[in-house]
Amino acid sequence: MIITKTREEIELMRESALIVSKTLGILASEVKPGVTTLQLDKLAEEFIRDQGAVPGFLGLYDFPNTLCMSPNTQVVHGIPNNTPLQEGDIISIDCGAIKNDFYGDHAYTFAVGEISEEVERLLRVTKESLYLGIAELKVGNRVGDVGYAIQKFTEEAGYGVVRELVGHGLGRKMHEDPEMPNYGRRGKGKKFIEGMVVAIEPMTNMGTQRIKQLQDGWTILTADGKPSAHFEHDVAIIDGKPEILSTFKYINKALGIETDEEDAFRQELLTV
């Protein structure tokens, strides 16, 4: 069952989402060769708690940390550890926070130093597919419309779209209806309605779409050992149209990136 949110609840969710956004913005300046994912995890937990929020992933389904940290061939759900990041790595950082009883949850894949053009293209295409999917989240469309837009764009670029892992509804629980696959057929699946809030999160592999899981019960890797990228936004339907509640603005500022990619999905541009 889809649980719609009032405007007031959506604003509370925006607050939670922006705590995650600011956390990722702080981490953007710290992702560099020699840093361990456990060090980044500690920074994130401290910042989230300083904002009067609670880490959304810590203890969720018994996950042991604040961040899911998934480098290179890991798709998602990687567990932070003491292995230093290396020049040329990429790393998906997925973060959640709870404030006012609502979750924020989004992700960004960072380059560690200089990365190859081939891997940079993977990141660029995956992020672009996210916004193509968001554009389809409007009243009257269906789940398959979002998945189709993401799948078509990424597969035409030559990449594999992960099937087993999907986006999801978001609210007082981390995972609500509907599931939001990154593949699908136009006009199929649950219909979008006013007040929905979902996390859209393309997970794109450079090679095969197939995945495997480590014995830790969490870490998901590409089956062929090629890199994977992951980007995620929290999005509400307001006045029939998609409104991004999270933002990459803080990441972009830290990395010196200028872009207007989010502007079309904001009724009120962020000023903070």
PDB file of C-alpha atoms in Angstrom:
ATOM      1  CA  MET A   1       0.000   0.000   0.000  1.00  0.00           C
ATOM      2  CA  ILE A   2       1.339   3.429  -0.972  1.00  0.00           C
ATOM      3  CA  ILE A   3       1.437   5.822   2.011  1.00  0.00           C
ATOM      4  CA  THR A   4       1.021   9.390   0.789  1.00  0.00           C
ATOM      5  CA  LYS A   5       2.365  12.356   2.758  1.00  0.00           C
ATOM      6  CA  THR A   6       0.860  15.738   3.543  1.00  0.00           C
ATOM      7  CA  ARG A   7       2.715  18.919   2.580  1.00  0.00           C
ATOM      8  CA  GLU A   8       3.759  19.286   6.220  1.00  0.00           C
ATOM      9  CA  GLU A   9       5.117  15.745   6.305  1.00  0.00           C
ATOM     10  CA  ILE A  10       6.965  16.286   3.027  1.00  0.00           C
ATOM     11  CA  GLU A  11       8.696  19.325   4.538  1.00  0.00           C
ATOM     12  CA  LEU A  12       9.759  17.211   7.507  1.00  0.00           C
ATOM     13  CA  MET A  13      11.106  14.654   5.039  1.00  0.00           C
ATOM     14  CA  ARG A  14      12.962  17.406   3.209  1.00  0.00           C
ATOM     15  CA  GLU A  15      14.673  18.272   6.500  1.00  0.00           C
ATOM     16  CA  SER A  16      15.794  14.659   6.939  1.00  0.00           C
ATOM     17  CA  ALA A  17      16.933  14.459   3.321  1.00  0.00           C
ATOM     18  CA  LEU A  18      18.979  17.648   3.633  1.00  0.00           C
ATOM     19  CA  ILE A  19      20.786  16.300   6.687  1.00  0.00           C
ATOM     20  CA  VAL A  20      21.909  13.420   4.486  1.00  0.00           C
ATOM     21  CA  SER A  21      22.805  15.876   1.710  1.00  0.00           C
ATOM     22  CA  LYS A  22      24.968  17.937   4.056  1.00  0.00           C
ATOM     23  CA  THR A  23      26.602  14.793   5.407  1.00  0.00           C
ATOM     24  CA  LEU A  24      27.577  13.728   1.890  1.00  0.00           C
ATOM     25  CA  GLY A  25      28.819  17.264   1.234  1.00  0.00           C
ATOM     26  CA  ILE A  26      31.173  17.044   4.208  1.00  0.00           C
ATOM     27  CA  LEU A  27      32.401  13.625   3.112  1.00  0.00           C
ATOM     28  CA  ALA A  28      33.043  14.920  -0.423  1.00  0.00           C
ATOM     29  CA  SER A  29      35.990  16.934   0.892  1.00  0.00           C
ATOM     30  CA  GLU A  30      37.365  13.921   2.781  1.00  0.00           C
ATOM     31  CA  VAL A  31      37.222  11.244   0.057  1.00  0.00           C
ATOM     32  CA  LYS A  32      40.867  10.988  -0.973  1.00  0.00           C
ATOM     33  CA  PRO A  33      43.649   8.417  -1.225  1.00  0.00           C
ATOM     34  CA  GLY A  34      44.769   7.086   2.162  1.00  0.00           C
ATOM     35  CA  VAL A  35      41.478   7.669   3.964  1.00  0.00           C
ATOM     36  CA  THR A  36      39.627   4.617   5.261  1.00  0.00           C
ATOM     37  CA  THR A  37      35.908   4.087   4.955  1.00  0.00           C
ATOM     38  CA  LEU A  38      35.686   3.608   8.717  1.00  0.00           C
ATOM     39  CA  GLN A  39      37.100   7.111   9.207  1.00  0.00           C
ATOM     40  CA  LEU A  40      34.436   8.507   6.874  1.00  0.00           C
ATOM     41  CA  ASP A  41      31.771   6.496   8.679  1.00  0.00           C
ATOM     42  CA  LYS A  42      32.759   8.037  12.028  1.00  0.00           C
ATOM     43  CA  LEU A  43      32.619  11.558  10.574  1.00  0.00           C
ATOM     44  CA  ALA A  44      29.155  10.900   9.175  1.00  0.00           C
ATOM     45  CA  GLU A  45      27.741   9.533  12.426  1.00  0.00           C
ATOM     46  CA  GLU A  46      29.057  12.469  14.430  1.00  0.00           C
ATOM     47  CA  PHE A  47      27.648  15.035  11.995  1.00  0.00           C
ATOM     48  CA  ILE A  48      24.213  13.392  11.788  1.00  0.00           C
ATOM     49  CA  ARG A  49      23.909  13.262  15.580  1.00  0.00           C
ATOM     50  CA  ASP A  50      25.059  16.893  15.841  1.00  0.00           C
ATOM     51  CA  GLN A  51      22.055  17.811  13.661  1.00  0.00           C
ATOM     52  CA  GLY A  52      19.662  16.279  16.183  1.00  0.00           C
ATOM     53  CA  ALA A  53      19.095  13.277  13.944  1.00  0.00           C
ATOM     54  CA  VAL A  54      19.854   9.562  14.186  1.00  0.00           C
ATOM     55  CA  PRO A  55      21.808   7.522  11.608  1.00  0.00           C
ATOM     56  CA  GLY A  56      19.172   5.765   9.532  1.00  0.00           C
ATOM     57  CA  PHE A  57      21.206   2.705   8.563  1.00  0.00           C
ATOM     58  CA  LEU A  58      22.914   1.933  11.896  1.00  0.00           C
ATOM     59  CA  GLY A  59      21.176  -1.166  13.258  1.00  0.00           C
ATOM     60  CA  LEU A  60      18.597  -1.243  10.424  1.00  0.00           C
ATOM     61  CA  TYR A  61      18.140  -4.940   9.625  1.00  0.00           C
ATOM     62  CA  ASP A  62      21.243  -5.314  11.883  1.00  0.00           C
ATOM     63  CA  PHE A  63      23.504  -3.319   9.553  1.00  0.00           C
ATOM     64  CA  PRO A  64      26.606  -2.459  11.652  1.00  0.00           C
ATOM     65  CA  ASN A  65      27.447   1.072  10.468  1.00  0.00           C
ATOM     66  CA  THR A  66      26.163   4.545   9.597  1.00  0.00           C
ATOM     67  CA  LEU A  67      27.165   4.415   5.911  1.00  0.00           C
ATOM     68  CA  CYS A  68      27.031   1.828   3.172  1.00  0.00           C
ATOM     69  CA  MET A  69      30.467   2.221   1.527  1.00  0.00           C
ATOM     70  CA  SER A  70      30.838   0.364  -1.744  1.00  0.00           C
ATOM     71  CA  PRO A  71      34.083   0.839  -3.718  1.00  0.00           C
ATOM     72  CA  ASN A  72      34.818  -0.142  -7.308  1.00  0.00           C
ATOM     73  CA  THR A  73      33.258  -3.544  -8.048  1.00  0.00           C
ATOM     74  CA  GLN A  74      30.914  -3.343  -5.064  1.00  0.00           C
ATOM     75  CA  VAL A  75      27.416  -2.289  -6.095  1.00  0.00           C
ATOM     76  CA  VAL A  76      25.821  -1.434  -2.741  1.00  0.00           C
ATOM     77  CA  HIS A  77      25.711  -2.373   0.967  1.00  0.00           C
ATOM     78  CA  GLY A  78      29.479  -2.439   1.474  1.00  0.00           C
ATOM     79  CA  ILE A  79      30.565  -2.384   5.136  1.00  0.00           C
ATOM     80  CA  PRO A  80      33.107   0.293   6.199  1.00  0.00           C
ATOM     81  CA  ASN A  81      36.552  -1.064   7.055  1.00  0.00           C
ATOM     82  CA  ASN A  82      40.187  -0.077   7.637  1.00  0.00           C
ATOM     83  CA  THR A  83      41.347  -0.484   4.025  1.00  0.00           C
ATOM     84  CA  PRO A  84      42.629   2.884   2.729  1.00  0.00           C
ATOM     85  CA  LEU A  85      41.102   4.280  -0.452  1.00  0.00           C
ATOM     86  CA  GLN A  86      43.490   4.382  -3.404  1.00  0.00           C
ATOM     87  CA  GLU A  87      44.029   6.784  -6.293  1.00  0.00           C
ATOM     88  CA  GLY A  88      41.708   5.840  -9.139  1.00  0.00           C
ATOM     89  CA  ASP A  89      39.078   4.161  -6.956  1.00  0.00           C
ATOM     90  CA  ILE A  90      35.415   5.061  -7.044  1.00  0.00           C
ATOM     91  CA  ILE A  91      33.154   4.681  -4.029  1.00  0.00           C
ATOM     92  CA  SER A  92      29.394   4.755  -3.601  1.00  0.00           C
ATOM     93  CA  ILE A  93      28.446   6.353  -0.285  1.00  0.00           C
ATOM     94  CA  ASP A  94      24.855   5.669   0.706  1.00  0.00           C
ATOM     95  CA  CYS A  95      23.605   7.485   3.801  1.00  0.00           C
ATOM     96  CA  GLY A  96      20.400   7.655   5.817  1.00  0.00           C
ATOM     97  CA  ALA A  97      19.156   9.835   8.666  1.00  0.00           C
ATOM     98  CA  ILE A  98      16.021   9.942  10.807  1.00  0.00           C
ATOM     99  CA  LYS A  99      14.599  13.196  12.145  1.00  0.00           C
ATOM    100  CA  ASN A 100      11.025  13.977  13.179  1.00  0.00           C
ATOM    101  CA  ASP A 101      10.287  10.268  12.691  1.00  0.00           C
ATOM    102  CA  PHE A 102      10.984  10.453   8.950  1.00  0.00           C
ATOM    103  CA  TYR A 103      13.839   9.021   6.908  1.00  0.00           C
ATOM    104  CA  GLY A 104      16.156  10.705   4.459  1.00  0.00           C
ATOM    105  CA  ASP A 105      18.161   8.367   2.233  1.00  0.00           C
ATOM    106  CA  HIS A 106      20.387   9.117  -0.708  1.00  0.00           C
ATOM    107  CA  ALA A 107      23.687   8.279  -2.338  1.00  0.00           C
ATOM    108  CA  TYR A 108      26.515   9.518  -4.542  1.00  0.00           C
ATOM    109  CA  THR A 109      29.440   7.761  -6.208  1.00  0.00           C
ATOM    110  CA  PHE A 110      32.691   9.665  -5.699  1.00  0.00           C
ATOM    111  CA  ALA A 111      35.952   9.564  -7.609  1.00  0.00           C
ATOM    112  CA  VAL A 112      39.044   9.065  -5.464  1.00  0.00           C
ATOM    113  CA  GLY A 113      41.632  11.339  -7.039  1.00  0.00           C
ATOM    114  CA  GLU A 114      41.921  10.933 -10.813  1.00  0.00           C
ATOM    115  CA  ILE A 115      39.892   8.169 -12.436  1.00  0.00           C
ATOM    116  CA  SER A 116      39.971   6.733 -15.949  1.00  0.00           C
ATOM    117  CA  GLU A 117      37.811   8.231 -18.709  1.00  0.00           C
ATOM    118  CA  GLU A 118      36.026   4.891 -18.995  1.00  0.00           C
ATOM    119  CA  VAL A 119      34.986   4.935 -15.340  1.00  0.00           C
ATOM    120  CA  GLU A 120      34.172   8.639 -15.421  1.00  0.00           C
ATOM    121  CA  ARG A 121      31.710   7.936 -18.250  1.00  0.00           C
ATOM    122  CA  LEU A 122      30.044   5.235 -16.139  1.00  0.00           C
ATOM    123  CA  LEU A 123      29.493   7.750 -13.325  1.00  0.00           C
ATOM    124  CA  ARG A 124      28.226  10.437 -15.692  1.00  0.00           C
ATOM    125  CA  VAL A 125      25.743   8.169 -17.469  1.00  0.00           C
ATOM    126  CA  THR A 126      24.430   6.733 -14.191  1.00  0.00           C
ATOM    127  CA  LYS A 127      23.830  10.189 -12.717  1.00  0.00           C
ATOM    128  CA  GLU A 128      22.152  11.389 -15.916  1.00  0.00           C
ATOM    129  CA  SER A 129      19.866   8.343 -15.842  1.00  0.00           C
ATOM    130  CA  LEU A 130      18.767   9.327 -12.335  1.00  0.00           C
ATOM    131  CA  TYR A 131      17.377  12.649 -13.567  1.00  0.00           C
ATOM    132  CA  LEU A 132      15.743  10.995 -16.575  1.00  0.00           C
ATOM    133  CA  GLY A 133      13.966   8.674 -14.164  1.00  0.00           C
ATOM    134  CA  ILE A 134      12.948  11.531 -11.859  1.00  0.00           C
ATOM    135  CA  ALA A 135      11.363  13.370 -14.794  1.00  0.00           C
ATOM    136  CA  GLU A 136       8.894  10.479 -15.196  1.00  0.00           C
ATOM    137  CA  LEU A 137       7.701  10.644 -11.566  1.00  0.00           C
ATOM    138  CA  LYS A 138       4.466  12.553 -12.072  1.00  0.00           C
ATOM    139  CA  VAL A 139       0.781  11.996 -11.463  1.00  0.00           C
ATOM    140  CA  GLY A 140      -0.701   9.624 -14.038  1.00  0.00           C
ATOM    141  CA  ASN A 141       2.564   7.881 -14.894  1.00  0.00           C
ATOM    142  CA  ARG A 142       3.499   4.477 -13.549  1.00  0.00           C
ATOM    143  CA  VAL A 143       6.475   2.749 -11.953  1.00  0.00           C
ATOM    144  CA  GLY A 144       7.425   1.226 -15.302  1.00  0.00           C
ATOM    145  CA  ASP A 145       7.819   4.678 -16.861  1.00  0.00           C
ATOM    146  CA  VAL A 146      10.636   5.564 -14.456  1.00  0.00           C
ATOM    147  CA  GLY A 147      12.318   2.196 -14.848  1.00  0.00           C
ATOM    148  CA  TYR A 148      12.052   2.311 -18.624  1.00  0.00           C
ATOM    149  CA  ALA A 149      13.661   5.753 -18.843  1.00  0.00           C
ATOM    150  CA  ILE A 150      16.609   4.662 -16.705  1.00  0.00           C
ATOM    151  CA  GLN A 151      17.032   1.294 -18.410  1.00  0.00           C
ATOM    152  CA  LYS A 152      16.834   2.617 -21.955  1.00  0.00           C
ATOM    153  CA  PHE A 153      19.448   5.312 -21.362  1.00  0.00           C
ATOM    154  CA  THR A 154      21.951   3.138 -19.517  1.00  0.00           C
ATOM    155  CA  GLU A 155      21.636   0.064 -21.726  1.00  0.00           C
ATOM    156  CA  GLU A 156      22.012   2.183 -24.865  1.00  0.00           C
ATOM    157  CA  ALA A 157      25.262   3.409 -23.308  1.00  0.00           C
ATOM    158  CA  GLY A 158      26.388  -0.221 -23.090  1.00  0.00           C
ATOM    159  CA  TYR A 159      25.924  -0.832 -19.369  1.00  0.00           C
ATOM    160  CA  GLY A 160      24.148  -3.438 -17.263  1.00  0.00           C
ATOM    161  CA  VAL A 161      21.149  -2.452 -15.125  1.00  0.00           C
ATOM    162  CA  VAL A 162      20.977  -4.355 -11.834  1.00  0.00           C
ATOM    163  CA  ARG A 163      17.657  -6.200 -11.470  1.00  0.00           C
ATOM    164  CA  GLU A 164      17.727  -7.593  -7.947  1.00  0.00           C
ATOM    165  CA  LEU A 165      18.131  -4.222  -6.171  1.00  0.00           C
ATOM    166  CA  VAL A 166      15.610  -1.414  -6.564  1.00  0.00           C
ATOM    167  CA  GLY A 167      14.553   1.984  -5.286  1.00  0.00           C
ATOM    168  CA  HIS A 168      11.607   2.273  -2.921  1.00  0.00           C
ATOM    169  CA  GLY A 169       8.970   4.339  -1.221  1.00  0.00           C
ATOM    170  CA  LEU A 170      10.210   6.340   1.763  1.00  0.00           C
ATOM    171  CA  GLY A 171       8.629   7.778   4.897  1.00  0.00           C
ATOM    172  CA  ARG A 172       8.398   6.728   8.527  1.00  0.00           C
ATOM    173  CA  LYS A 173       9.984   3.489   7.354  1.00  0.00           C
ATOM    174  CA  MET A 174      13.095   3.212   5.214  1.00  0.00           C
ATOM    175  CA  HIS A 175      11.402   0.916   2.747  1.00  0.00           C
ATOM    176  CA  GLU A 176       7.769   1.510   1.795  1.00  0.00           C
ATOM    177  CA  ASP A 177       5.674   0.798  -1.279  1.00  0.00           C
ATOM    178  CA  PRO A 178       6.173   1.019  -4.156  1.00  0.00           C
ATOM    179  CA  GLU A 179       9.349  -0.723  -5.225  1.00  0.00           C
ATOM    180  CA  MET A 180      11.080   1.382  -7.899  1.00  0.00           C
ATOM    181  CA  PRO A 181      13.068  -0.837 -10.296  1.00  0.00           C
ATOM    182  CA  ASN A 182      15.603   0.722 -12.643  1.00  0.00           C
ATOM    183  CA  TYR A 183      14.121  -1.236 -15.538  1.00  0.00           C
ATOM    184  CA  GLY A 184      10.599  -1.709 -16.793  1.00  0.00           C
ATOM    185  CA  ARG A 185       7.972  -1.166 -19.460  1.00  0.00           C
ATOM    186  CA  ARG A 186       6.116   2.053 -20.118  1.00  0.00           C
ATOM    187  CA  GLY A 187       2.588   2.148 -18.718  1.00  0.00           C
ATOM    188  CA  LYS A 188       3.160  -0.813 -16.396  1.00  0.00           C
ATOM    189  CA  GLY A 189       3.189  -1.016 -12.611  1.00  0.00           C
ATOM    190  CA  LYS A 190       1.608   1.053  -9.845  1.00  0.00           C
ATOM    191  CA  LYS A 191       0.257   4.477 -10.775  1.00  0.00           C
ATOM    192  CA  PHE A 192       1.839   7.572  -9.242  1.00  0.00           C
ATOM    193  CA  ILE A 193      -0.358   9.783  -7.061  1.00  0.00           C
ATOM    194  CA  GLU A 194      -0.070  13.142  -5.334  1.00  0.00           C
ATOM    195  CA  GLY A 195       1.941  13.086  -2.097  1.00  0.00           C
ATOM    196  CA  MET A 196       4.083  10.053  -2.884  1.00  0.00           C
ATOM    197  CA  VAL A 197       7.710  10.116  -1.758  1.00  0.00           C
ATOM    198  CA  VAL A 198      10.217   7.671  -3.249  1.00  0.00           C
ATOM    199  CA  ALA A 199      13.935   7.052  -3.403  1.00  0.00           C
ATOM    200  CA  ILE A 200      15.057   6.620  -7.005  1.00  0.00           C
ATOM    201  CA  GLU A 201      18.499   5.018  -7.226  1.00  0.00           C
ATOM    202  CA  PRO A 202      19.990   3.662 -10.436  1.00  0.00           C
ATOM    203  CA  MET A 203      22.680   1.018  -9.895  1.00  0.00           C
ATOM    204  CA  THR A 204      24.612   0.584 -13.123  1.00  0.00           C
ATOM    205  CA  ASN A 205      27.366  -1.915 -13.894  1.00  0.00           C
ATOM    206  CA  MET A 206      30.058  -1.326 -16.485  1.00  0.00           C
ATOM    207  CA  GLY A 207      29.637  -4.905 -17.665  1.00  0.00           C
ATOM    208  CA  THR A 208      27.046  -7.545 -16.906  1.00  0.00           C
ATOM    209  CA  GLN A 209      23.880  -6.769 -14.963  1.00  0.00           C
ATOM    210  CA  ARG A 210      24.510  -9.869 -12.862  1.00  0.00           C
ATOM    211  CA  ILE A 211      25.603  -9.576  -9.237  1.00  0.00           C
ATOM    212  CA  LYS A 212      26.807 -11.752  -6.370  1.00  0.00           C
ATOM    213  CA  GLN A 213      26.914 -11.384  -2.580  1.00  0.00           C
ATOM    214  CA  LEU A 214      29.781 -11.756  -0.139  1.00  0.00           C
ATOM    215  CA  GLN A 215      29.550 -14.116   2.828  1.00  0.00           C
ATOM    216  CA  ASP A 216      29.148 -11.115   5.145  1.00  0.00           C
ATOM    217  CA  GLY A 217      25.494 -11.176   4.083  1.00  0.00           C
ATOM    218  CA  TRP A 218      25.569  -7.547   2.963  1.00  0.00           C
ATOM    219  CA  THR A 219      28.113  -6.624   0.316  1.00  0.00           C
ATOM    220  CA  ILE A 220      26.859  -6.879  -3.274  1.00  0.00           C
ATOM    221  CA  LEU A 221      29.441  -7.103  -6.092  1.00  0.00           C
ATOM    222  CA  THR A 222      29.314  -7.238  -9.867  1.00  0.00           C
ATOM    223  CA  ALA A 223      29.541 -10.820 -11.110  1.00  0.00           C
ATOM    224  CA  ASP A 224      32.256  -9.994 -13.665  1.00  0.00           C
ATOM    225  CA  GLY A 225      34.481  -7.853 -11.424  1.00  0.00           C
ATOM    226  CA  LYS A 226      33.872  -4.620 -13.349  1.00  0.00           C
ATOM    227  CA  PRO A 227      33.014  -1.303 -11.635  1.00  0.00           C
ATOM    228  CA  SER A 228      29.531  -0.219 -10.625  1.00  0.00           C
ATOM    229  CA  ALA A 229      28.024   3.233  -9.965  1.00  0.00           C
ATOM    230  CA  HIS A 230      25.107   4.297  -7.761  1.00  0.00           C
ATOM    231  CA  PHE A 231      23.284   7.631  -7.379  1.00  0.00           C
ATOM    232  CA  GLU A 232      20.107   8.292  -5.385  1.00  0.00           C
ATOM    233  CA  HIS A 233      17.666  11.120  -4.661  1.00  0.00           C
ATOM    234  CA  ASP A 234      14.562  11.417  -2.499  1.00  0.00           C
ATOM    235  CA  VAL A 235      11.681  12.749  -4.599  1.00  0.00           C
ATOM    236  CA  ALA A 236       8.109  13.782  -3.755  1.00  0.00           C
ATOM    237  CA  ILE A 237       5.162  14.375  -6.055  1.00  0.00           C
ATOM    238  CA  ILE A 238       3.887  17.901  -5.371  1.00  0.00           C
ATOM    239  CA  ASP A 239       1.214  19.489  -7.560  1.00  0.00           C
ATOM    240  CA  GLY A 240       1.507  16.488  -9.839  1.00  0.00           C
ATOM    241  CA  LYS A 241       5.219  16.978 -10.545  1.00  0.00           C
ATOM    242  CA  PRO A 242       8.497  15.624  -9.135  1.00  0.00           C
ATOM    243  CA  GLU A 243      10.168  17.680  -6.408  1.00  0.00           C
ATOM    244  CA  ILE A 244      13.658  16.615  -5.280  1.00  0.00           C
ATOM    245  CA  LEU A 245      13.918  16.751  -1.484  1.00  0.00           C
ATOM    246  CA  SER A 246      17.610  15.850  -1.313  1.00  0.00           C
ATOM    247  CA  THR A 247      20.379  17.693  -3.146  1.00  0.00           C
ATOM    248  CA  PHE A 248      23.905  17.230  -4.481  1.00  0.00           C
ATOM    249  CA  LYS A 249      24.482  20.982  -3.983  1.00  0.00           C
ATOM    250  CA  TYR A 250      26.800  20.484  -1.012  1.00  0.00           C
ATOM    251  CA  ILE A 251      28.796  17.828  -2.855  1.00  0.00           C
ATOM    252  CA  ASN A 252      29.073  20.052  -5.926  1.00  0.00           C
ATOM    253  CA  LYS A 253      30.287  22.975  -3.820  1.00  0.00           C
ATOM    254  CA  ALA A 254      32.951  20.824  -2.167  1.00  0.00           C
ATOM    255  CA  LEU A 255      34.128  19.448  -5.516  1.00  0.00           C
ATOM    256  CA  GLY A 256      33.892  22.714  -7.472  1.00  0.00           C
ATOM    257  CA  ILE A 257      31.187  21.394  -9.815  1.00  0.00           C
ATOM    258  CA  GLU A 258      28.786  23.832 -11.456  1.00  0.00           C
ATOM    259  CA  THR A 259      25.511  22.337 -12.695  1.00  0.00           C
ATOM    260  CA  ASP A 260      21.822  23.141 -12.981  1.00  0.00           C
ATOM    261  CA  GLU A 261      20.750  19.488 -13.191  1.00  0.00           C
ATOM    262  CA  GLU A 262      18.389  19.761 -10.203  1.00  0.00           C
ATOM    263  CA  ASP A 263      16.765  23.094 -11.055  1.00  0.00           C
ATOM    264  CA  ALA A 264      13.949  21.638 -13.132  1.00  0.00           C
ATOM    265  CA  PHE A 265      12.830  19.579 -10.139  1.00  0.00           C
ATOM    266  CA  ARG A 266      12.657  22.315  -7.514  1.00  0.00           C
ATOM    267  CA  GLN A 267       9.687  24.585  -7.032  1.00  0.00           C
ATOM    268  CA  GLU A 268      11.813  26.559  -4.591  1.00  0.00           C
ATOM    269  CA  LEU A 269      15.552  26.662  -5.235  1.00  0.00           C
ATOM    270  CA  LEU A 270      17.721  25.962  -2.200  1.00  0.00           C
ATOM    271  CA  THR A 271      19.330  29.032  -0.634  1.00  0.00           C
ATOM    272  CA  VAL A 272      21.124  27.395   2.291  1.00  0.00           C
TER     273      VAL A 272
END
